[in-house]
Short mmCIF file of C-alpha atoms in Angstrom, two decimals:
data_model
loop_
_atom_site.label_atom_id
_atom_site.label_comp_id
_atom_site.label_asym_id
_atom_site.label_seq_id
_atom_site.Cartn_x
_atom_site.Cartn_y
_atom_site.Cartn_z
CA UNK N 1 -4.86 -26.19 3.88
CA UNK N 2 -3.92 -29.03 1.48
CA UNK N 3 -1.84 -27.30 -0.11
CA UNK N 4 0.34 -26.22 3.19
CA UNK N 5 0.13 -29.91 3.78
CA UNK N 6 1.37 -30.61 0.50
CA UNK N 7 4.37 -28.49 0.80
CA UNK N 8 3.02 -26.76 -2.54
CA UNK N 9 3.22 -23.26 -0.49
CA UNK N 10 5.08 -21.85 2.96
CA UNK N 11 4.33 -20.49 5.40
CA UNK N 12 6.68 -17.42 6.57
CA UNK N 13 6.45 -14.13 9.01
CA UNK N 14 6.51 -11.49 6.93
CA UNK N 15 7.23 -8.97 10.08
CA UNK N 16 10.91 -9.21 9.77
CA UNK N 17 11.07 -8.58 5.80
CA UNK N 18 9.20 -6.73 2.36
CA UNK N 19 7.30 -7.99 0.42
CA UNK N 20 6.53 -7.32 -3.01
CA UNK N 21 3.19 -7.12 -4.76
CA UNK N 22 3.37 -10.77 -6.15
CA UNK N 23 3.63 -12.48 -2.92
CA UNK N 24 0.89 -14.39 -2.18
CA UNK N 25 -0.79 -14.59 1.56
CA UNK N 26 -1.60 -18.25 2.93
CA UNK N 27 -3.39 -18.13 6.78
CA UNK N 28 -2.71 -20.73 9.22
CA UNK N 29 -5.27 -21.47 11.35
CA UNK N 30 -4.50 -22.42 15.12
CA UNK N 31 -7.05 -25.04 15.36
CA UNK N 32 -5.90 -28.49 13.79
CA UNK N 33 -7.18 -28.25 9.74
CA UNK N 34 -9.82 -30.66 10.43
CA UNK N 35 -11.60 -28.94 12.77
CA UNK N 36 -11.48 -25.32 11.06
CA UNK N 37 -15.31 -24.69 9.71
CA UNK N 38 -14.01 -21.08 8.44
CA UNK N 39 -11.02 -18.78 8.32
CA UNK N 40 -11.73 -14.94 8.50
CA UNK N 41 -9.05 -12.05 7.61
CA UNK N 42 -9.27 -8.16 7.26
CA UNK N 43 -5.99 -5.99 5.76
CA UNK N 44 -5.59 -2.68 6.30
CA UNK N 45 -2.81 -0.37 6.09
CA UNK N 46 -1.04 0.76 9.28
CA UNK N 47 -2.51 3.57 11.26
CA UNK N 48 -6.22 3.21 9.02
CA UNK N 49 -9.32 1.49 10.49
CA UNK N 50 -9.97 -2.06 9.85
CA UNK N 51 -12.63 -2.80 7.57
CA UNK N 52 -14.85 -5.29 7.51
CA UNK N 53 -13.86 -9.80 7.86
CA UNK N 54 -13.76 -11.22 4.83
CA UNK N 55 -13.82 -14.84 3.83
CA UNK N 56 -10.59 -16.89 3.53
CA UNK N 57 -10.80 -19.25 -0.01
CA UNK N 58 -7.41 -19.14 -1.17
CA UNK N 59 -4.04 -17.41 -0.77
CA UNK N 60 -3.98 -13.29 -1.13
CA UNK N 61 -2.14 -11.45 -3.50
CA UNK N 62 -0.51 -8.44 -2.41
CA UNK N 63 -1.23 -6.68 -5.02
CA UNK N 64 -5.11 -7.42 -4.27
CA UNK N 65 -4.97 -4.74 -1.41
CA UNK N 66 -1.59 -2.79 -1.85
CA UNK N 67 -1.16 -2.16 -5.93
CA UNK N 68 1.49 0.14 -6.49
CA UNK N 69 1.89 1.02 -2.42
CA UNK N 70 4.26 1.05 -0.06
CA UNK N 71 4.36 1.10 3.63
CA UNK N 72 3.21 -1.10 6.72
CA UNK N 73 0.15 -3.26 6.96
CA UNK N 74 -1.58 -5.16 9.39
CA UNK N 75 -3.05 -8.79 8.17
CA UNK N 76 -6.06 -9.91 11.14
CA UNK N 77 -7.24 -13.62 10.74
CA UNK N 78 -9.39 -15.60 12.54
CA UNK N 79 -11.10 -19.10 12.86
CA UNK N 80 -14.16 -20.65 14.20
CA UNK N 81 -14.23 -24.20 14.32
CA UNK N 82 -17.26 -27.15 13.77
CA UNK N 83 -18.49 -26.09 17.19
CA UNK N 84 -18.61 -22.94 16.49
CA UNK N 85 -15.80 -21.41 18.45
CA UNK N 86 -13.96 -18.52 16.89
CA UNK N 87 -10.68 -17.99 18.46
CA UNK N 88 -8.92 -14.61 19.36
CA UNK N 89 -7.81 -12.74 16.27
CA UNK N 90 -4.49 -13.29 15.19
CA UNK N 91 -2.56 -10.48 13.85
CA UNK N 92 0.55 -9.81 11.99
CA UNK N 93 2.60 -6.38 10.74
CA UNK N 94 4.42 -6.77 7.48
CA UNK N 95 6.11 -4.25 5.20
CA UNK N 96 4.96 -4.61 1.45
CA UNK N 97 7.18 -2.51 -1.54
CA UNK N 98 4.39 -3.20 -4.19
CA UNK N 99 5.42 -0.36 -6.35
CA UNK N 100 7.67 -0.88 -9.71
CA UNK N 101 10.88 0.63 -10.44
CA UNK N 102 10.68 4.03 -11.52
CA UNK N 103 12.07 4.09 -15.60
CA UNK N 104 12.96 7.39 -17.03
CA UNK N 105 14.08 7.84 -20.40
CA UNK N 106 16.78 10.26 -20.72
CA UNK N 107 17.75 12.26 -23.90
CA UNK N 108 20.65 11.02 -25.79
CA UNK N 109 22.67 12.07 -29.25
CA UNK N 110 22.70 10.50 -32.45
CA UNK N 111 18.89 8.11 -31.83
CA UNK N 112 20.58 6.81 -28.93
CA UNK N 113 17.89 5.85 -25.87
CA UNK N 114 18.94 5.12 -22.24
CA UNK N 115 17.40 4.75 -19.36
CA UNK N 116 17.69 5.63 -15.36
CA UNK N 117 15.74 3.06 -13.07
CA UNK N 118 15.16 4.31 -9.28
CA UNK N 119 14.27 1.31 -6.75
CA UNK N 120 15.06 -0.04 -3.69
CA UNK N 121 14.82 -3.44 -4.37
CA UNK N 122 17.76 -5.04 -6.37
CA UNK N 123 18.62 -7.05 -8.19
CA UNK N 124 17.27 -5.89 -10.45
CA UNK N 125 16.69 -7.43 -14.21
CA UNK N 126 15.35 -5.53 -17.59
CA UNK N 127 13.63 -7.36 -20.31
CA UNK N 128 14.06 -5.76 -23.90
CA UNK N 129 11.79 -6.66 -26.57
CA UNK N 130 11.33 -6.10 -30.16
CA UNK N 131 7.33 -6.77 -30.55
CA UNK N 132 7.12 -10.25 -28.65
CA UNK N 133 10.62 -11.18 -29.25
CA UNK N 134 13.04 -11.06 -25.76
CA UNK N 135 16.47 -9.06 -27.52
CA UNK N 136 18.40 -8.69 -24.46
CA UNK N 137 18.08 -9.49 -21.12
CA UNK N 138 20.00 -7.14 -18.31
CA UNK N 139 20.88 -7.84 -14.75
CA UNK N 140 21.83 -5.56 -12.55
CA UNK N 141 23.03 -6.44 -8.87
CA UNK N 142 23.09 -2.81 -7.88
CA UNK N 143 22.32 0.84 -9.43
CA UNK N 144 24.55 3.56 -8.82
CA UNK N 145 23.22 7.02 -9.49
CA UNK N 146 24.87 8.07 -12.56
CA UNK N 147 23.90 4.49 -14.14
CA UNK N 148 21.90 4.33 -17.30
CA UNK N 149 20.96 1.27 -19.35
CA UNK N 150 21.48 1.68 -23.26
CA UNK N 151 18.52 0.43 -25.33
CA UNK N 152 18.79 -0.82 -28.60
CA UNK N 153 17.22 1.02 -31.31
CA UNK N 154 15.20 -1.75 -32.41
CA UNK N 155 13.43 -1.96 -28.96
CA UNK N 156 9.35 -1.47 -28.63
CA UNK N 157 9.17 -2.57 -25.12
CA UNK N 158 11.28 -3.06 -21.51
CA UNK N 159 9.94 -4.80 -18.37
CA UNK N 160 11.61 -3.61 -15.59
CA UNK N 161 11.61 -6.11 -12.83
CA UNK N 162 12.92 -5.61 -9.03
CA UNK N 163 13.59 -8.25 -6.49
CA UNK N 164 9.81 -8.44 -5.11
CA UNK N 165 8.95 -9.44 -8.86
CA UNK N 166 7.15 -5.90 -8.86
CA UNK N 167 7.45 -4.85 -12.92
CA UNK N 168 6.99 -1.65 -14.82
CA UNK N 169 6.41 -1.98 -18.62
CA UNK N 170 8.11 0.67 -20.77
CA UNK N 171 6.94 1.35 -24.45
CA UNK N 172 9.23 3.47 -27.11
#
C-alpha cells in the first residue's frame, strides 16, 4: 500500500491487454488502506479450480504462477478489515504471454549462423554477446516469415527479448 501511495507502482486492469511474465501484480483493496488487517488472493488458470487463499505481502510476479504459459487467468482477492469483516471477493480475467520467443538456429554456408525467432509479441530486441561482453544489439519492430538474424561468428550467447520482457537465452 505505500508504495501505491507513493506512486512507486500502478495500478492497471489487465482484462483489456497481455501480459508478460515480468509483470508484477499489486491488489487494491476496497476498504481505505488503514483499515485493511489482511489482503487474500488465489490465481488460477481459466477453466481449472481455484486453489487455496494465499497471503498478500508484496506484488506477484507472473512468472510466479504462469512460467513459460500462455492463456487466460483469473486473479481472486479479498480483504478483511480491523473488525474483522472480509468483503466479497473481487475478481479479475487477464491474458498473460509468459512464454519466450521461440529461437531456431538454421544451417548456413561457409560458418555462417542465423537465426529465425517466432513470437507474437514485438518489438522485439536480440542481445549478442561474446562471453559477458554486449557485441551487437538488434531491434526488430516486426518479423516477417522468411526473416533471419545473422550472428557473428564470435558470438557465445543471444537473449532474445519480446515486448512483455519475456527472454530466451541462446548458447552457440
Amino acid at each position: 500500500t505505500e508504495k501505491l501511495e507513493k506512486g512507486e507502482i500502478h495500478v492497471f486492469d489487465c482484462s483489456t491487454f497481455t501480459v508478460g511474465g515480468k509483470t508484477r501484480i499489486a491488489l487494491m483493496p476496497e476498504y481505505s488502506p488503514a483499515a485493511v488487517d489482511k489482503v487474500e488472493y488465489r490465481i488460477f488458470a481459466e477453466g481449472s479450480a481455484a486453489g487455496a487463499w494465499q497471503n498478500y505481502e508484496s506484488e506477484i510476479e507472473v512468472n510466479s504462477f504462469a512460467q513459460n504459459q500462455s492463456g487466460f487467468y483469473i486473479v481472486e482477492y479479498r480483504t478483511t478489515n480491523m473488525a474483522g469483516n472480509t468483503e466479497a471477493p473481487q475478481q479479475r480475467r487477464m491474458l498473460v504471454d509468459a512464454r519466450g520467443p521461440q529461437v531456431e538456429e538454421l544451417p548456413a554456408e561457409n560458418g555462417e549462423r542465423r537465426l529465425v525467432l517466432k513470437d507474437e509479441n514485438f518489438p522485439i530486441i536480440i542481445r549478442i554477446y561474446s562471453g559477458e561482453r554486449l557485441i551487437e544489439d538488434k531491434y526488430y519492430k516486426m518479423w516477417k516469415a522468411n526473416d533471419y538474424v545473422k550472428v557473428p561468428a564470435e558470438a557465445t550467447q543471444i537473449k532474445v527479448i519480446d515486448l512483455l520482457g519475456n527472454e530466451t537465452l541462446h548458447g552457440k
